[in-house]
């Protein structure tokens, strides 16, 4: 039985074990996927276990997506470019760090907006999540607007990715809006964008936070199309499942039904 898991702290809220275990079962794959809730002080020790091949592969989540890179023997080009790892697997005895978040983001967005190339896209945020989204958009030739509370961080990203940095005070019109900040996680957080911006030509809203944030609620009230953040979880997981199992015919519906 091959063992897999999701490494994070905290991580018990993660839906990943449900999703992968359901998929293993339906494929008859001899695998088990568990929570790996590891405190920062225990990370070294845990990674020794990983390197001794206790796990066949791991998903990596907050707060370790960047930190984990120093433990990898190799990094994929994508992981290097995004600067974050959400997948660990072994290849020829080496621990490889890879990233499937960008694919999850892009596939989920395309399900709702099939004509991205003709739309103006606004990305909000300049952390790791924003980097994965910018990488994805660059892959399909989309040059988005980028806005961030700390403008200097957005400017740094502008040197690495194809973007136009803009200000919250003077936002350009856009049809697709993506929230890559943590605003909305807290119960008393405001909506990251004013209502008059949302009601002036925005068509599609994608909040990467898996909950009913003020941005999601307001967008729904305005009748805008919403991308469900769980679809991003699904599609990044589909890519991971392929790596974990070498199964090409991934049971996408089973995975989706387990987390919906
Ligand atoms: P992640 O790796 O998940 O993207 P992160 O690197 O901590 O997380 O990035 C968080 C993002 O949320 C940043 O863009 C941050 O803006 P700053 O660069 O100005 O810190 C943004 N953010 C967090 N709290 C915010 C707030 N109250 N208002 C606006 N943006 C906020």
Coordinates of C-alpha atoms and ligand atoms in Angstrom, one line a residue:
X1 CA 0.0 0.0 0.0
X2 CA 1.5 3.3 -1.1
X3 CA 1.2 6.2 1.4
X4 CA 0.5 9.8 0.4
X5 CA -0.6 12.9 2.3
X6 CA -1.1 16.6 2.5
X7 CA 1.6 18.5 4.4
X8 CA 0.5 21.7 6.1
X9 CA -0.2 23.5 9.4
X10 CA -3.0 23.5 10.3
X11 CA -4.3 21.1 7.7
X12 CA -7.2 19.1 9.3
X13 CA -9.7 21.2 7.4
X14 CA -8.3 20.1 4.1
X15 CA -10.6 18.2 1.7
X16 CA -7.7 16.5 -0.1
X17 CA -7.8 13.2 1.8
X18 CA -11.4 12.7 0.8
X19 CA -10.7 13.5 -2.8
X20 CA -7.7 11.3 -3.3
X21 CA -8.9 8.3 -1.2
X22 CA -12.2 8.3 -3.2
X23 CA -10.2 8.3 -6.4
X24 CA -7.8 5.5 -5.2
X25 CA -10.7 3.4 -4.3
X26 CA -12.6 3.7 -7.6
X27 CA -9.5 3.0 -9.6
X28 CA -8.5 0.0 -7.4
X29 CA -5.2 1.7 -6.7
X30 CA -3.5 0.4 -3.5
X31 CA -3.0 3.8 -1.9
X32 CA -3.9 5.7 1.2
X33 CA -3.8 9.5 1.6
X34 CA -3.6 11.1 5.1
X35 CA -3.3 14.5 6.9
X36 CA 0.3 15.4 7.6
X37 CA -0.2 18.2 10.1
X38 CA 3.4 19.2 11.0
X39 CA 4.4 22.1 13.2
X40 CA 7.2 24.3 11.8
X41 CA 9.6 23.0 14.5
X42 CA 9.0 19.4 13.4
X43 CA 9.4 20.0 9.7
X44 CA 13.1 18.9 9.5
X45 CA 12.2 15.7 11.3
X46 CA 9.2 15.0 9.1
X47 CA 11.2 15.7 5.9
X48 CA 13.7 13.0 7.0
X49 CA 10.9 10.5 7.0
X50 CA 9.8 11.7 3.6
X51 CA 13.3 11.3 2.2
X52 CA 13.5 7.8 3.6
X53 CA 10.5 7.1 1.3
X54 CA 7.9 6.7 4.0
X55 CA 5.6 8.5 1.5
X56 CA 5.3 7.9 -2.2
X57 CA 4.2 11.5 -2.7
X58 CA 2.8 14.5 -0.9
X59 CA 0.7 17.6 -1.6
X60 CA 2.0 20.7 0.1
X61 CA -0.1 23.6 1.4
X62 CA 0.0 26.6 3.6
X63 CA 2.5 27.6 5.2
X64 CA 5.1 25.4 3.5
X65 CA 4.7 25.9 -0.2
X66 CA 7.9 28.1 -0.3
X67 CA 9.8 26.7 2.6
X68 CA 9.6 23.1 1.2
X69 CA 11.7 24.1 -1.8
X70 CA 14.9 23.8 0.2
X71 CA 14.3 20.1 0.9
X72 CA 13.8 19.2 -2.8
X73 CA 16.6 17.5 -4.8
X74 CA 15.1 18.9 -8.0
X75 CA 12.5 21.6 -8.9
X76 CA 10.4 21.6 -12.0
X77 CA 10.7 24.7 -14.2
X78 CA 7.2 25.7 -13.2
X79 CA 7.9 25.5 -9.5
X80 CA 11.0 27.6 -10.0
X81 CA 9.1 30.2 -12.0
X82 CA 6.2 30.4 -9.5
X83 CA 8.5 30.1 -6.6
X84 CA 6.3 27.6 -4.8
X85 CA 5.8 23.9 -4.6
X86 CA 2.5 22.2 -4.0
X87 CA 3.5 18.7 -5.0
X88 CA 6.4 16.4 -4.0
X89 CA 7.1 13.1 -5.7
X90 CA 10.1 10.8 -6.4
X91 CA 11.7 10.4 -9.8
X92 CA 14.8 8.3 -10.2
X93 CA 15.3 8.3 -6.5
X94 CA 15.2 12.1 -6.3
X95 CA 12.7 14.2 -4.4
X96 CA 11.1 16.5 -7.0
X97 CA 9.1 19.7 -6.1
X98 CA 6.5 20.7 -8.7
X99 CA 3.5 23.0 -8.9
X100 CA 0.0 22.2 -10.2
X101 CA -1.8 25.2 -8.7
X102 CA -1.5 27.2 -11.9
X103 CA -3.1 24.4 -13.9
X104 CA -6.0 24.1 -11.3
X105 CA -6.5 27.9 -11.5
X106 CA -6.5 28.0 -15.3
X107 CA -8.8 25.0 -15.8
X108 CA -11.3 26.2 -13.3
X109 CA -11.4 29.7 -14.8
X110 CA -11.7 28.3 -18.4
X111 CA -14.8 26.3 -17.3
X112 CA -16.6 29.5 -16.6
X113 CA -14.9 31.9 -19.1
X114 CA -14.1 30.2 -22.4
X115 CA -13.0 33.3 -24.2
X116 CA -10.3 34.6 -21.8
X117 CA -8.2 36.1 -24.6
X118 CA -10.8 38.7 -25.4
X119 CA -11.3 39.8 -21.8
X120 CA -9.5 42.3 -19.5
X121 CA -8.4 40.4 -16.4
X122 CA -7.7 42.0 -13.0
X123 CA -5.5 40.1 -10.5
X124 CA -5.6 41.3 -6.9
X125 CA -2.6 40.4 -4.8
X126 CA 1.1 39.8 -5.1
X127 CA 1.8 36.7 -2.9
X128 CA 2.4 33.1 -3.9
X129 CA -1.2 32.6 -5.0
X130 CA -1.0 35.6 -7.4
X131 CA 2.3 34.2 -8.8
X132 CA 0.6 30.9 -9.8
X133 CA -2.3 32.8 -11.5
X134 CA 0.1 35.1 -13.3
X135 CA 2.1 32.2 -14.6
X136 CA -1.1 30.5 -15.8
X137 CA -2.4 33.6 -17.6
X138 CA 1.0 34.1 -19.2
X139 CA 0.8 30.5 -20.5
X140 CA -2.3 31.4 -22.5
X141 CA -1.0 34.8 -23.6
X142 CA -3.2 36.9 -21.3
X143 CA -1.6 40.1 -20.0
X144 CA -3.6 41.0 -16.9
X145 CA -3.8 44.1 -14.8
X146 CA -2.3 43.6 -11.4
X147 CA -3.2 45.6 -8.2
X148 CA -1.8 45.1 -4.7
X149 CA -2.0 47.0 -1.4
X150 CA 1.8 47.2 -1.4
X151 CA 2.5 48.5 -4.9
X152 CA 6.2 47.8 -4.7
X153 CA 5.5 44.0 -4.5
X154 CA 3.3 44.3 -7.6
X155 CA 6.1 46.1 -9.4
X156 CA 8.5 43.3 -8.6
X157 CA 6.1 40.8 -10.2
X158 CA 5.8 43.1 -13.2
X159 CA 9.5 42.4 -13.9
X160 CA 8.9 38.6 -13.9
X161 CA 5.5 38.3 -15.5
X162 CA 3.6 40.0 -18.3
X163 CA 1.3 42.4 -16.3
X164 CA 0.3 46.1 -16.1
X165 CA 0.4 47.3 -12.5
X166 CA -2.5 49.6 -11.5
X167 CA -3.8 51.3 -8.4
X168 CA -6.9 50.6 -6.2
X169 CA -7.8 54.3 -6.5
X170 CA -7.9 54.2 -10.3
X171 CA -8.8 50.7 -11.4
X172 CA -9.2 50.1 -15.2
X173 CA -12.4 48.4 -16.3
X174 CA -12.2 44.6 -16.4
X175 CA -14.5 41.7 -17.2
X176 CA -12.7 39.0 -15.1
X177 CA -11.6 39.6 -11.5
X178 CA -9.5 37.3 -9.4
X179 CA -8.9 37.7 -5.7
X180 CA -5.5 36.3 -4.7
X181 CA -5.3 38.1 -1.4
X182 CA -6.3 36.8 2.0
X183 CA -9.0 39.5 2.3
X184 CA -12.3 37.7 2.9
X185 CA -10.8 35.0 5.1
X186 CA -11.6 36.9 8.3
X187 CA -15.2 37.1 9.4
X188 CA -15.2 40.9 9.6
X189 CA -13.2 41.4 6.4
X190 CA -14.7 43.9 3.9
X191 CA -15.3 43.2 0.2
X192 CA -12.0 43.7 -1.6
X193 CA -13.6 45.7 -4.4
X194 CA -16.3 48.4 -4.2
X195 CA -19.8 47.5 -5.5
X196 CA -19.8 50.1 -8.2
X197 CA -16.7 48.6 -9.7
X198 CA -18.2 45.1 -9.7
X199 CA -21.4 46.4 -11.3
X200 CA -19.6 48.2 -14.1
X201 CA -18.8 45.6 -16.6
X202 CA -17.3 42.8 -14.5
X203 CA -18.7 39.5 -15.7
X204 CA -16.7 36.8 -13.9
X205 CA -15.4 36.7 -10.3
X206 CA -12.9 34.1 -9.0
X207 CA -12.1 34.3 -5.3
X208 CA -9.4 31.8 -4.5
X209 CA -10.6 31.6 -0.9
X210 CA -12.8 28.5 -0.3
X211 CA -15.7 30.2 1.4
X212 CA -18.5 32.7 1.0
X213 CA -16.4 35.8 1.2
X214 CA -18.0 39.3 1.0
X215 CA -16.7 39.4 -2.6
X216 CA -18.5 36.2 -3.5
X217 CA -21.7 37.2 -1.8
X218 CA -21.8 40.6 -3.4
X219 CA -20.9 39.2 -6.9
X220 CA -23.7 36.7 -6.5
X221 CA -26.2 39.4 -5.6
X222 CA -25.2 41.3 -8.7
X223 CA -25.8 38.2 -10.8
X224 CA -22.1 37.8 -11.9
X225 CA -20.7 34.5 -12.9
X226 CA -18.6 32.9 -10.1
X227 CA -15.8 30.4 -10.3
X228 CA -16.0 28.0 -7.4
X229 CA -12.6 27.8 -5.7
X230 CA -13.2 24.1 -5.1
X231 CA -12.9 23.5 -8.9
X232 CA -9.3 24.8 -8.6
X233 CA -8.7 22.3 -5.8
X234 CA -10.1 19.6 -8.0
X235 CA -8.0 20.4 -11.1
X236 CA -4.8 20.9 -9.3
X237 CA -5.5 17.5 -7.6
X238 CA -6.3 15.8 -11.0
X239 CA -2.7 16.7 -12.1
X240 CA -1.3 15.5 -8.8
X241 CA -3.3 12.2 -9.0
X242 CA -1.7 11.5 -12.4
X243 CA 1.8 12.0 -10.9
X244 CA 1.0 9.9 -7.8
X245 CA -0.4 6.9 -9.7
X246 CA 0.6 7.1 -13.4
X247 CA -3.1 6.6 -14.1
X248 CA -4.0 8.7 -17.1
X249 CA -7.8 8.2 -17.0
X250 CA -8.3 10.2 -13.8
X251 CA -11.8 9.7 -12.1
X252 CA -12.5 13.4 -12.1
X253 CA -16.2 13.0 -11.3
X254 CA -15.5 10.8 -8.3
X255 CA -13.0 13.3 -7.0
X256 CA -15.5 16.2 -7.5
X257 CA -18.4 14.3 -5.9
X258 CA -16.2 13.7 -2.8
X259 CA -15.6 17.4 -2.1
X260 CA -18.5 19.2 -3.6
Ligands
LIG1 P1 -0.3 33.7 -0.5 O1 1.0 33.1 -0.7 O2 -1.4 32.8 -0.1 O3 -0.7 34.5 -1.7 P2 0.8 36.0 0.9 O4 2.1 35.8 0.2 O5 0.8 36.3 2.4 O6 -0.2 34.8 0.7 O7 0.0 37.2 0.2 C1 -1.1 37.7 0.7 C2 -1.7 38.8 -0.3 O8 -2.8 39.4 0.4 C3 -0.7 40.0 -0.5 O9 -0.9 40.4 -1.8 C4 -1.2 41.0 0.5 O10 -0.9 42.3 0.2 P3 0.5 43.0 0.6 O11 1.5 42.6 -0.4 O12 0.2 44.5 0.6 O13 0.7 42.5 2.0 C5 -2.7 40.8 0.5 N1 -3.4 41.3 1.6 C6 -3.4 40.7 2.9 N2 -4.2 41.5 3.7 C7 -4.7 42.5 3.0 C8 -5.5 43.6 3.3 N3 -6.0 43.8 4.5 N4 -5.8 44.5 2.3 C9 -5.3 44.3 1.0 N5 -4.5 43.3 0.7 C10 -4.2 42.4 1.6

